[in-house]
Tab-separated table of C-alpha atoms and ligand atoms in Angstrom:
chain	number	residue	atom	x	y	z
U	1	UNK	CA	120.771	89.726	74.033
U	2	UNK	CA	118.220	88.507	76.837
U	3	UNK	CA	116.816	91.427	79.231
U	4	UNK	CA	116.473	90.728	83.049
U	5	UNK	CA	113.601	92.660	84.153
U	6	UNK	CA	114.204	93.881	87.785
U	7	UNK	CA	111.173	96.563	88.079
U	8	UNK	CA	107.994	97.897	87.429
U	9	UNK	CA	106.829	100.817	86.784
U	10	UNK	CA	102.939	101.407	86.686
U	11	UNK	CA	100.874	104.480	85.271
U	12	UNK	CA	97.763	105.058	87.945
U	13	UNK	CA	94.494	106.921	85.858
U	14	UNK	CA	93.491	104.198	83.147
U	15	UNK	CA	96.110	101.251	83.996
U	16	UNK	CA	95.736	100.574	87.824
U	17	UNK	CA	92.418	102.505	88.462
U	18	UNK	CA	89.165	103.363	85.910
U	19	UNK	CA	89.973	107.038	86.483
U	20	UNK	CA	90.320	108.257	82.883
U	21	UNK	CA	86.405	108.226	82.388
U	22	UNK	CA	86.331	110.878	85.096
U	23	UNK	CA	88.959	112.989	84.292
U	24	UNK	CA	87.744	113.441	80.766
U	25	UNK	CA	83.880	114.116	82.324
U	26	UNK	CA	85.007	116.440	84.940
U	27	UNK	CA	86.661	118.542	81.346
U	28	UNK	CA	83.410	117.836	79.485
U	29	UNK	CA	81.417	119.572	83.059
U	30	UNK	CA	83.927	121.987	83.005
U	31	UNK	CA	83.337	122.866	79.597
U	32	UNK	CA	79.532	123.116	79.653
U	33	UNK	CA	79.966	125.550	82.876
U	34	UNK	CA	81.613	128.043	80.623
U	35	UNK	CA	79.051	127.531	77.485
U	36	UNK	CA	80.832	124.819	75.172
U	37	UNK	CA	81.345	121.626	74.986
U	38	UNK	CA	84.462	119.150	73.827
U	39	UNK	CA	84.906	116.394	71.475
U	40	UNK	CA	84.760	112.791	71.943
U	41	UNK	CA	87.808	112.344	69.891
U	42	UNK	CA	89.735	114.890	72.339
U	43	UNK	CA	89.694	111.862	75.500
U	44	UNK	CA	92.370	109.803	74.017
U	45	UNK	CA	94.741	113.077	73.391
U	46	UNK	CA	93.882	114.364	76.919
U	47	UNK	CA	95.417	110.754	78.603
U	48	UNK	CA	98.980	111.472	80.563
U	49	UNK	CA	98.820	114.963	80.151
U	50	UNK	CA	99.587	117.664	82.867
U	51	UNK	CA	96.218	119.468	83.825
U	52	UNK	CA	97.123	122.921	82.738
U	53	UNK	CA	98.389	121.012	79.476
U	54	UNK	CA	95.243	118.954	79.325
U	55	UNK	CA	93.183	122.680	79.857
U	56	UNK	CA	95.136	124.398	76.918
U	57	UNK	CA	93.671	121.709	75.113
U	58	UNK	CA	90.261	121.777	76.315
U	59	UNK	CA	90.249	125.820	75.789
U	60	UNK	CA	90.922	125.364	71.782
U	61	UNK	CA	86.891	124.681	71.906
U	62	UNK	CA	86.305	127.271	74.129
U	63	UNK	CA	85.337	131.145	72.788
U	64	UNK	CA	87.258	133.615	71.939
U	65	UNK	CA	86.241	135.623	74.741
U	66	UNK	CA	86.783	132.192	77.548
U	67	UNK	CA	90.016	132.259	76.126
U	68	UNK	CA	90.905	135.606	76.673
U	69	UNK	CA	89.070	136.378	79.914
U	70	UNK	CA	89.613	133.722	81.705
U	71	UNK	CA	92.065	132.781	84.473
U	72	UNK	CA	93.878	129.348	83.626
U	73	UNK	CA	94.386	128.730	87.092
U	74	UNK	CA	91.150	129.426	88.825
U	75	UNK	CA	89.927	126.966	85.326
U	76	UNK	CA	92.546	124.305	86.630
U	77	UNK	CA	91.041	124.747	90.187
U	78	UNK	CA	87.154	124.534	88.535
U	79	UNK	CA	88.032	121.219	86.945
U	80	UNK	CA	90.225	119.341	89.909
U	81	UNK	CA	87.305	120.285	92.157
U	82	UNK	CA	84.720	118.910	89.527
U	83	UNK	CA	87.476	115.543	89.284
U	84	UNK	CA	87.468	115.432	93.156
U	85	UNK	CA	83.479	115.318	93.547
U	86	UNK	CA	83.504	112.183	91.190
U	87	UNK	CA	86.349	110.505	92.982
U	88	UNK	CA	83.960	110.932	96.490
U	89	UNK	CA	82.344	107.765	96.563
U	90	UNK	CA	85.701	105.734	94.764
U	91	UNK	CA	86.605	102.252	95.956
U	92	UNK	CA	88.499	99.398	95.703
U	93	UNK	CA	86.047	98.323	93.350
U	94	UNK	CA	87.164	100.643	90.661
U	95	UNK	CA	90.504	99.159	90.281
U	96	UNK	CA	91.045	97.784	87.254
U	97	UNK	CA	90.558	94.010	86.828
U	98	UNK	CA	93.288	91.393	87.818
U	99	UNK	CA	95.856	94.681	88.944
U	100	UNK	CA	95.745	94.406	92.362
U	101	UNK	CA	96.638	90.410	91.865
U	102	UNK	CA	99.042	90.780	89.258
U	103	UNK	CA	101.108	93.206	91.919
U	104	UNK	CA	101.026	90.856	94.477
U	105	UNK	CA	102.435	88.224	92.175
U	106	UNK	CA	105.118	90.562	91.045
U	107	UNK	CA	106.128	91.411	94.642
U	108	UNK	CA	106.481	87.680	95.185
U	109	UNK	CA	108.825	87.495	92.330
U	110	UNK	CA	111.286	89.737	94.213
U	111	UNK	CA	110.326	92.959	91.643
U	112	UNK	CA	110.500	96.022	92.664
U	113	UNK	CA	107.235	98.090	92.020
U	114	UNK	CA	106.768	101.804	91.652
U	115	UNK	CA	103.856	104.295	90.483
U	116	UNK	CA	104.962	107.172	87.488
U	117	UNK	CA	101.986	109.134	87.171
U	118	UNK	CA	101.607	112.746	86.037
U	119	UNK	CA	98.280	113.030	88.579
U	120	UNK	CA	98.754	115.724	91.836
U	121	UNK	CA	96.031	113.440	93.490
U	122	UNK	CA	97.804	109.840	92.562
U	123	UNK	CA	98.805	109.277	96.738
U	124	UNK	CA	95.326	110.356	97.506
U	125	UNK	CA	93.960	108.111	95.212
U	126	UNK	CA	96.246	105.041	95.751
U	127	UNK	CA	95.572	105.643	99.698
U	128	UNK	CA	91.127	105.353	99.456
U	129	UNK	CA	92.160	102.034	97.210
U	130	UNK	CA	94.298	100.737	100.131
U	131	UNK	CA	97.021	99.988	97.859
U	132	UNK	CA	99.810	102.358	98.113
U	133	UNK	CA	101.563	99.570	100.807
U	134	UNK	CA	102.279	97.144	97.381
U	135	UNK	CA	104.891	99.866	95.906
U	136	UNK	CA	108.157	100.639	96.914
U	137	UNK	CA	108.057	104.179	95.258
U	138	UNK	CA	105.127	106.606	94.100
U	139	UNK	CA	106.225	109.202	91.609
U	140	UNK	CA	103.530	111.765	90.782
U	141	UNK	CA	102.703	115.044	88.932
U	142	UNK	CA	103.977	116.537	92.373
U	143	UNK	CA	107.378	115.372	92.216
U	144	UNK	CA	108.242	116.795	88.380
U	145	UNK	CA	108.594	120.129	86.183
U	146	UNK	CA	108.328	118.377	83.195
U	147	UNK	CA	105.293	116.045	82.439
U	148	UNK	CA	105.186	113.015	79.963
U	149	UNK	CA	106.631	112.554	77.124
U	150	UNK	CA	109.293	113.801	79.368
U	151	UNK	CA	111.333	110.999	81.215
U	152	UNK	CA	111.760	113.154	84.306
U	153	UNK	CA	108.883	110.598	86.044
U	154	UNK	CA	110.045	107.336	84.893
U	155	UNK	CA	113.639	108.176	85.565
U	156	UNK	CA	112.936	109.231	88.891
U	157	UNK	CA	110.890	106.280	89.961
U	158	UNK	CA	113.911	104.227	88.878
U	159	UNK	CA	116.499	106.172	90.853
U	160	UNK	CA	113.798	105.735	93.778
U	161	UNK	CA	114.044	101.847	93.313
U	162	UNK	CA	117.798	101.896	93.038
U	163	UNK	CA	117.333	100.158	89.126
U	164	UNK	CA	118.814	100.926	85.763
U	165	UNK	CA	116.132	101.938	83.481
U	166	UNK	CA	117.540	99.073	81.176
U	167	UNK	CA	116.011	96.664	84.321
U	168	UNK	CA	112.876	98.546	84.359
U	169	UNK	CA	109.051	98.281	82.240
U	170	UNK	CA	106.579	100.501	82.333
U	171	UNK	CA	103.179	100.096	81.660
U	172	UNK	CA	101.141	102.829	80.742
U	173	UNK	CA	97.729	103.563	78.705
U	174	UNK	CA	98.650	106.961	76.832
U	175	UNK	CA	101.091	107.142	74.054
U	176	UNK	CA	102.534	110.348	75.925
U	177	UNK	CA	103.288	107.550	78.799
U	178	UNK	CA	105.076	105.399	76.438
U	179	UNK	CA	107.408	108.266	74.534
U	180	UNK	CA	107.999	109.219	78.175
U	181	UNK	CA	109.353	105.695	78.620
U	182	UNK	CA	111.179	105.434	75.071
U	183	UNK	CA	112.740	108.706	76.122
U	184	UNK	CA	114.081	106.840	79.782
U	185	UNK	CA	115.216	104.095	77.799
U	186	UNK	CA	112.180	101.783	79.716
U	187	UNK	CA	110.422	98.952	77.828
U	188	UNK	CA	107.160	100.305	77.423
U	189	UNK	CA	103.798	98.063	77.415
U	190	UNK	CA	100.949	99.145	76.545
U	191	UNK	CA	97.697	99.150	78.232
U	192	UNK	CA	94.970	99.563	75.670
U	193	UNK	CA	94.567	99.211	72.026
U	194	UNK	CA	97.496	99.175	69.854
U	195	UNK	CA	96.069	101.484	67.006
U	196	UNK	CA	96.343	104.300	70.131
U	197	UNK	CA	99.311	103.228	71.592
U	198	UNK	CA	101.676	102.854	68.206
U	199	UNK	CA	105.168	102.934	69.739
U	200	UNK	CA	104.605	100.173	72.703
U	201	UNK	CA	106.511	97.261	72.592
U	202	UNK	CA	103.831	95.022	73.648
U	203	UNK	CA	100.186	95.643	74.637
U	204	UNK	CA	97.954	94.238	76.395
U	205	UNK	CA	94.064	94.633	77.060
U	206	UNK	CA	94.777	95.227	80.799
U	207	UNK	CA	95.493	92.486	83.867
U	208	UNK	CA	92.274	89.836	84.109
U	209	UNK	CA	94.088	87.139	82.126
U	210	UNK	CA	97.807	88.228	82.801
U	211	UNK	CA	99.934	85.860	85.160
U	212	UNK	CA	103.117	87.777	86.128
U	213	UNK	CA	105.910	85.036	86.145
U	214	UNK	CA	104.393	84.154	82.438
U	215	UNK	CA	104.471	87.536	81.311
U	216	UNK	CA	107.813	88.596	82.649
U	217	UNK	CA	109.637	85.570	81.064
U	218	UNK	CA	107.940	87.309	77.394
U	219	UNK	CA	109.051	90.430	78.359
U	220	UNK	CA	112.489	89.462	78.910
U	221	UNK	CA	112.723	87.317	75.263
U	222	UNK	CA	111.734	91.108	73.489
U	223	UNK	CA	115.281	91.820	71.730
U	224	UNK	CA	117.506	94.618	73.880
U	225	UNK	CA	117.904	97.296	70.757
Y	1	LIG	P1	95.544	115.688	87.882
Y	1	LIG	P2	98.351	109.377	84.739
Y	1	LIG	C1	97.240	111.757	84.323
Y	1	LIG	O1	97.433	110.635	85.131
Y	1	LIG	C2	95.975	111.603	83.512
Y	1	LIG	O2	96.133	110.572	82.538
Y	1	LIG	C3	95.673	112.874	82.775
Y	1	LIG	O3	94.448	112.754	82.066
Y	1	LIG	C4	95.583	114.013	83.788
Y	1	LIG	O4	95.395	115.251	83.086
Y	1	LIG	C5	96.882	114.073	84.602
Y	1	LIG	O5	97.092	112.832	85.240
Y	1	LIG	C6	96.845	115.161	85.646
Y	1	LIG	O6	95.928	114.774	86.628
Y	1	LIG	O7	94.662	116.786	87.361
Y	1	LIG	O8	94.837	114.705	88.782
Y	1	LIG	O9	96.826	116.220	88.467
Y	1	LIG	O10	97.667	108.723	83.577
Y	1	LIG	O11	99.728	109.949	84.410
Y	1	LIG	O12	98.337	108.527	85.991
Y	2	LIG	MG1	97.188	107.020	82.287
């Protein structure tokens, strides 16, 4: 049987915006302010995560006496002030290539377009780009109790746009993001390599070369399970 895809829904840090980079060197700052330092290996695990999630991951590499001294909350603060001093000078610029294009074509399909995104500062963010007028619903990490690989984001971001999640896609860039959108019964496509994204149904390397009309019509011949 032959979907009809009615909606999209769009991840913001690493799918619409280059913010990734920035939330994995505010952790690494973070880290050397309290005498350690983290992993390479520990960016791709820390995509789509809550922040106090993504800190209780940072704090493995942390000392014993970090760990049991220090106040997780004040940490959170440390680090979303560290994030918020690289995001001073962001701009339009920093959106990713071919996204801001590839929205406009989708709105002149007639889809509906919505942001899922576990980040607190997502509306801040998708204000300084200028953008936030293309959607017709923001979800963020302000709206939920449960972050991804919960559905709670991608769920409500379809009950905002009035759309079963059978109508719905969501692209996303952390394989948190895409059990999140298994688990709402979304087609998920993936933003980034497939070796990191495993479960996707479909990836691509981001928006440069994607036409919307063309890549809709694909999406729609994947088989409804
Ligand atoms: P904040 P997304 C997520 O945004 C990021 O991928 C993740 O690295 C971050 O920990 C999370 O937002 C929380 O961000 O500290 O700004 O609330 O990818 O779901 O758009
Ligand atoms: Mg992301």
């Amino acid at each position: 049987m032959q979907r009809t895809i009615k909606a999209l829904v769009f991840d913001l840090d690493g799918v619409i915006v280059d913010t990734a980079k920035y939330h994995f060197q505010s952790w690494r700052e973070f880290a050397h302010n309290h005498g350690f330092d983290i992993p390479d290996r520990l960016n791709s695990r820390l995509k789509g995560l809550s922040r106090m999630e993504a800190l209780d991951e940072v704090m493995q590499f942390a000392s014993e006496d970090t760990r049991k001294n220090g106040n997780l909350e004040a940490f959170a603060k440390e680090k979303n002030d560290i994030y918020l001093h690289h995001l001073t000078d962001l701009s339009h610029d920093e959106m990713l290539p071919g996204v801001e294009r590839f929205l406009k074509e989708a709105r002149g399909l007639g889809l509906k377009l919505a942001v899922g995104s576990g980040s607190k500062n997502a509306t801040s963010i998708l204000t300084r780009l200028g953008v936030t007028n293309l959607f017709d619903a923001i979800c963020d990490g302000n709206d939920i109790q449960r972050s991804k690989p919960d559905p709670q984001i991608f769920l409500m971001a379809c009950e905002r746009l009035s759309i079963d999640p059978k109508h719905a896609v969501v692209f996303e860039d952390a394989e948190v993001g895409i059990d999140a959108s298994l688990n709402a019964g979304i087609l998920p496509v993936g933003v980034g390599d497939a070796s990191q994204l495993p479960h996707a149904a479909i990836w691509i390397d981001g928006f440069a070369y994607l036409h919307a009309a063309e890549f809709i019509r694909t999406l729609e011949q994947i088989r409804v399970n």
